[in-house]
Short mmCIF file of C-alpha atoms and ligand atoms in Angstrom, two decimals:
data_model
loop_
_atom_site.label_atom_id
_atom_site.label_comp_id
_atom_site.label_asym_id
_atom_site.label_seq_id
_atom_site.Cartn_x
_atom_site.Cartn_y
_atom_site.Cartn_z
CA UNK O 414 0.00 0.00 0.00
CA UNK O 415 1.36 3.20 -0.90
CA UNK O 416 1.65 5.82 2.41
CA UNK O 417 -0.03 9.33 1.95
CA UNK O 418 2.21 12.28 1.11
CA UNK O 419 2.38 14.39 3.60
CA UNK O 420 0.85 18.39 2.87
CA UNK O 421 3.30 21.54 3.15
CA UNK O 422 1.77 24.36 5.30
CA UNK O 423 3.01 28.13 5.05
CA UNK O 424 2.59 30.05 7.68
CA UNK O 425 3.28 33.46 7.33
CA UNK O 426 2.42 36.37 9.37
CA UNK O 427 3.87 40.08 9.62
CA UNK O 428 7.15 39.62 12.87
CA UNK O 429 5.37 39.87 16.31
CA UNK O 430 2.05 38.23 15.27
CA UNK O 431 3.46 35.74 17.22
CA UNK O 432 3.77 32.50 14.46
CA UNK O 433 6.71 30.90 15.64
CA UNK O 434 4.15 30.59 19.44
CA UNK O 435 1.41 29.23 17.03
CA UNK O 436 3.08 26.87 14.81
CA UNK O 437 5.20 24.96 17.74
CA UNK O 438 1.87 24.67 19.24
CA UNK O 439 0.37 23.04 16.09
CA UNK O 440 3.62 20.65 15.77
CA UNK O 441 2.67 19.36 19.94
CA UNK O 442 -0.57 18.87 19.25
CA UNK O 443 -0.01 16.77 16.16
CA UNK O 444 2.15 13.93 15.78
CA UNK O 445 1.55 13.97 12.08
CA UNK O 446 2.74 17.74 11.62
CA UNK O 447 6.71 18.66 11.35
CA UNK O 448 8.38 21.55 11.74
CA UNK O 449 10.40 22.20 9.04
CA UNK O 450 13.89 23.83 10.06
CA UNK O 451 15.30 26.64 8.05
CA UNK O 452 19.02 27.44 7.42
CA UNK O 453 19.80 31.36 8.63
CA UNK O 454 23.06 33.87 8.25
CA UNK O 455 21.57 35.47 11.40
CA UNK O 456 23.22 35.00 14.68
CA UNK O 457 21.69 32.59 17.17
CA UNK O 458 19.70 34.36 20.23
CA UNK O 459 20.63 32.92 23.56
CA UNK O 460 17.72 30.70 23.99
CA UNK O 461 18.17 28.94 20.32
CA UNK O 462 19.34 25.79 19.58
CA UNK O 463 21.06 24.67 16.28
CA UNK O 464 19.55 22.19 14.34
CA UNK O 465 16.37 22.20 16.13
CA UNK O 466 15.49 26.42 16.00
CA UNK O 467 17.47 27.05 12.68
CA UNK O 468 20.93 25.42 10.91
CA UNK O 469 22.86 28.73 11.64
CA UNK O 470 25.10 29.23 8.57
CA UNK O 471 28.10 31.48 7.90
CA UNK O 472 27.18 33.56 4.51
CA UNK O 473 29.85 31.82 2.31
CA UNK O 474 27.61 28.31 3.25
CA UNK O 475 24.42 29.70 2.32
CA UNK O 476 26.05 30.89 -1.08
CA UNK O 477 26.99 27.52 -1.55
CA UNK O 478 23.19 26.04 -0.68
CA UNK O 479 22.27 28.71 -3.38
CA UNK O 480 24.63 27.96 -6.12
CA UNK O 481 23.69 23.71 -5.43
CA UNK O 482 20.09 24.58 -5.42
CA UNK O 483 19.18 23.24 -2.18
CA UNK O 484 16.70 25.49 -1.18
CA UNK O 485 13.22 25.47 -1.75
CA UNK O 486 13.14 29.28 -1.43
CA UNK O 487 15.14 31.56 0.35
CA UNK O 488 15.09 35.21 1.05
CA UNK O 489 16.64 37.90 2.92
CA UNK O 490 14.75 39.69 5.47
CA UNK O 491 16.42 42.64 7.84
CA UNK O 492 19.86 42.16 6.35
CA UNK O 493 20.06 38.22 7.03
CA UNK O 494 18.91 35.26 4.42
CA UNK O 495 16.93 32.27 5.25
CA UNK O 496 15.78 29.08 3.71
CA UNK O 497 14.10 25.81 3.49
CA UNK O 498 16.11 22.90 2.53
CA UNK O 499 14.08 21.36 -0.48
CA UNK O 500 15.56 17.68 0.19
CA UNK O 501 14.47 18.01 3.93
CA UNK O 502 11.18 19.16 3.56
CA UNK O 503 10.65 16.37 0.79
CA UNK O 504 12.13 13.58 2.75
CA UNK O 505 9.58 14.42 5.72
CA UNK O 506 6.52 14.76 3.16
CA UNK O 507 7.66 11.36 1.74
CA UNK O 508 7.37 9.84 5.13
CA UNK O 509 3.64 10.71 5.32
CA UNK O 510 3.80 13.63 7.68
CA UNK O 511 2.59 17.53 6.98
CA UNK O 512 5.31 19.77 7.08
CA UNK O 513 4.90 23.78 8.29
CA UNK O 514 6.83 26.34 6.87
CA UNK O 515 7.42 29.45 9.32
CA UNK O 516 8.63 31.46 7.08
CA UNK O 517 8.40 35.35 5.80
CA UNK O 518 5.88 37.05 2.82
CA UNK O 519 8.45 36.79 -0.09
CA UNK O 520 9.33 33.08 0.31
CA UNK O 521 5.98 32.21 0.60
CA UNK O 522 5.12 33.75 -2.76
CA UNK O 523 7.73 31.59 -3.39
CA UNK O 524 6.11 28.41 -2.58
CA UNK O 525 3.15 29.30 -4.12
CA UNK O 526 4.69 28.96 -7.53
CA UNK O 527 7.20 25.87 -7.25
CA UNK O 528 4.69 23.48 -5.18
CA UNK O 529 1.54 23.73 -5.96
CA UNK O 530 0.51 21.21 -3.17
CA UNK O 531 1.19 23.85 -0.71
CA UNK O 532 -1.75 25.48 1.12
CA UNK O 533 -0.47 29.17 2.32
CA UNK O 534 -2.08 30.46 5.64
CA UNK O 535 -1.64 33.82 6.69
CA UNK O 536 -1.52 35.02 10.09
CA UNK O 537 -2.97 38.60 11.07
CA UNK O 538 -2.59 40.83 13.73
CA UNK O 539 -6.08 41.77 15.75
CA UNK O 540 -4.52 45.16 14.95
CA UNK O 541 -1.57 47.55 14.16
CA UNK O 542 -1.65 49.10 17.48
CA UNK O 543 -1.77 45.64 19.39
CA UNK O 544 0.81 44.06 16.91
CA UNK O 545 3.10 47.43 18.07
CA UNK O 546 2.53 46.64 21.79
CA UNK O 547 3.53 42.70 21.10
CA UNK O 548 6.94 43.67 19.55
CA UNK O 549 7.85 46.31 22.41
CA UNK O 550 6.76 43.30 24.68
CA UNK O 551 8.99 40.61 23.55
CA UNK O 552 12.04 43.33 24.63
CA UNK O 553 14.65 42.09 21.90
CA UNK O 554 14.40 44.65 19.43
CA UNK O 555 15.80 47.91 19.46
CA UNK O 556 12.81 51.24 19.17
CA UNK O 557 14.41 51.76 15.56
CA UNK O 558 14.14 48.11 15.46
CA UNK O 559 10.52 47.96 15.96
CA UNK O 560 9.24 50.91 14.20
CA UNK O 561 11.30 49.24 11.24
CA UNK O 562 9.43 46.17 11.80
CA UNK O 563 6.12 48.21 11.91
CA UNK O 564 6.32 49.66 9.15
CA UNK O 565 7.04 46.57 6.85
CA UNK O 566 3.57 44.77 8.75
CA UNK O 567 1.74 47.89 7.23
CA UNK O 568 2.74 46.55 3.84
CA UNK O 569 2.91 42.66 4.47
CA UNK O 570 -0.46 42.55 5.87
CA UNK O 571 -2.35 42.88 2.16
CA UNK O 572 -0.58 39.86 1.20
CA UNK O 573 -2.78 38.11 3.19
CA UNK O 574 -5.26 38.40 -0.01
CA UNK O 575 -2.69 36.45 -2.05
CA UNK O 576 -3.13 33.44 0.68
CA UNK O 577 -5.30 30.35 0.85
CA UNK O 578 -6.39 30.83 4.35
CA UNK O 579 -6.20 33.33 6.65
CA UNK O 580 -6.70 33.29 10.52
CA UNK O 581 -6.68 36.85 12.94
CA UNK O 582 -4.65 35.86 16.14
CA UNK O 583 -6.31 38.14 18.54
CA UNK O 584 -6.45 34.96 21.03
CA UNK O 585 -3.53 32.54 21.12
CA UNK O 586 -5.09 29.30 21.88
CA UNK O 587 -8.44 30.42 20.00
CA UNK O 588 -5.73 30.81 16.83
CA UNK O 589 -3.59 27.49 17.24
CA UNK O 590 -7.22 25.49 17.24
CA UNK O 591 -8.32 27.12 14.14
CA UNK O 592 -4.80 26.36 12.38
CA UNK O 593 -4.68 22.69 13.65
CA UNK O 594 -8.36 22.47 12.15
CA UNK O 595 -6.91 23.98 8.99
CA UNK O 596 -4.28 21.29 8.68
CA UNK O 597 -6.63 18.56 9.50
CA UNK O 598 -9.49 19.79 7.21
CA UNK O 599 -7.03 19.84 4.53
CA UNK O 600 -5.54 16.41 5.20
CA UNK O 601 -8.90 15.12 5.09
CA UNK O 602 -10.00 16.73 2.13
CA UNK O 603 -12.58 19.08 3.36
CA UNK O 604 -11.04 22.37 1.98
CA UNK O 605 -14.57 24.18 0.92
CA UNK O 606 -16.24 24.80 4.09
CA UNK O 607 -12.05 26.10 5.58
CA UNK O 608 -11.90 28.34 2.62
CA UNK O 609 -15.13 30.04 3.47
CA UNK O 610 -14.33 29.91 7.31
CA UNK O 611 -10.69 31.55 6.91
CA UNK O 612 -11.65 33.64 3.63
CA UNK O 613 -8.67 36.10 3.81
CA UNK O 614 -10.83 39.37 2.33
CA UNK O 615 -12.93 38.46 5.39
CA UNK O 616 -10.29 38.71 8.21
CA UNK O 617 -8.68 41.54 6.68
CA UNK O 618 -11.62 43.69 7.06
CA UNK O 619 -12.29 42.77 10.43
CA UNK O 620 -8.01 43.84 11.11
CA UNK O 621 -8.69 46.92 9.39
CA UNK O 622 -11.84 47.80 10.75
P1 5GP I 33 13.71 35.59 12.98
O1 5GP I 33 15.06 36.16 12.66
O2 5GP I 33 12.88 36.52 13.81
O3 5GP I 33 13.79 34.18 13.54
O4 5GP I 33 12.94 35.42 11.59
C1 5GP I 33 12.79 36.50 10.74
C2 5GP I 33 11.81 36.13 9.63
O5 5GP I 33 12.37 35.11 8.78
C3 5GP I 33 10.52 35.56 10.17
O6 5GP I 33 9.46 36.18 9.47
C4 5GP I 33 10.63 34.08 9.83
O7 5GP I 33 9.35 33.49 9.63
C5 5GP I 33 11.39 34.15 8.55
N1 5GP I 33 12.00 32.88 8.16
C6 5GP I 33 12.45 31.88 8.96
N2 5GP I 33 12.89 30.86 8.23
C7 5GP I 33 12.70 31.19 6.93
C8 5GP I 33 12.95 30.52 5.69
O8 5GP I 33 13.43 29.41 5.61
N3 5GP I 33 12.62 31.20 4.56
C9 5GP I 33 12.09 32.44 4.57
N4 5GP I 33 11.78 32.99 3.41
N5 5GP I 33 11.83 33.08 5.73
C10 5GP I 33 12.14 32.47 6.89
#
């Protein structure tokens, strides 16, 4: 009997809509989702680990990824790149389990066009004013930092219309339910009635409202 592939999930969401919270959620509460690890020039933060939070790469090895064609997509976002090791993400599909992709807006437009068994979700603020609050929260970034960050969100956010699905987080657990139903609904083959629930044109008026 042949196993099931497994489904790719991007999950995008403008920095501080807290995805990277969501999606390890998602991964505990299904044994048939994977994470998939990306390769990063960026500098690991104290409370990373390599190989399980990102590969952490020197610039001359991600050239080298590049030139081989190992990634997926890749893309550089606030002066570092990151990417998603094609043969990885493959290798965990072929075992029968759905893979999610935490990764930024341009890499998931990406996606779209080299797998078309990907389903894109998009993750949205409740607002600009409590996605502001959430970045001065978390404490790492710097006031130029985050009003840097702020003002790409502004422009990331209408992607969302580009997306398959798209879910407000507004309420953590409330948001990791609706994304694990998204991932099950899709694995079972009941995309209509998701598409209509987590219509992106929908949830962006209610963020911009
Ligand atoms: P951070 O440096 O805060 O961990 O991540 C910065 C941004 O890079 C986030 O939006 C994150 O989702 C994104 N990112 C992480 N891995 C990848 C990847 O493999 N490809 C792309 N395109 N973006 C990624």
């Amino acid at each position: 009997m042949s196993r099931r592939r497994g489904i790719p999930f991007v999950v995008a969401a403008p920095s501080g809509t807290g995805k990277t919270t969501v999606c390890r959620r998602v991964v505990e509460r299904d044994p048939r989702v994977e994470f998939s690890v990306s390769h990063t020039t960026r500098a690991r933060r104290s409370a990373e680990r390599d190989e399980v939070d990102y590969f952490f790469v020197s610039p001359g090895r991600f050239d080298e990824l590049v030139e081989e064609g190992a990634f997926l997509e890749w893309a550089e976002y606030n002066r570092h790149r990151y990417g998603t090791s094609r043969d990885a993400l493959d290798a965990e599909l072929a075992r029968g389990n759905d893979v999610l992709l935490e990764i930024e807006i341009q890499g998931a437009a990406q996606v779209r066009e080299r797998r078309s068994d990907a389903r894109l979700v998009f993750l949205l603020p409740p607002s600009l004013e409590r996605l502001e609050a959430r970045l001065r929260g978390r404490e790492t970034d710097s006031q130029e930092e985050i009003q840097r960050r702020l003002a790409v969100a502004r422009g990331e956010i209408h992607a969302a219309s580009r997306f398959d699905f798209a879910v407000v987080n507004d309420d953590l657990d409330r948001c990791v339910a609706d994304v694990t139903d998204i991932v099950r609904g899709c694995r079972g083959g009941c995309e209509v009635q998701l598409r209509e629930r987590f219509a992106p044109g929908t949830a962006l008026e209610r963020v911009s409202a």
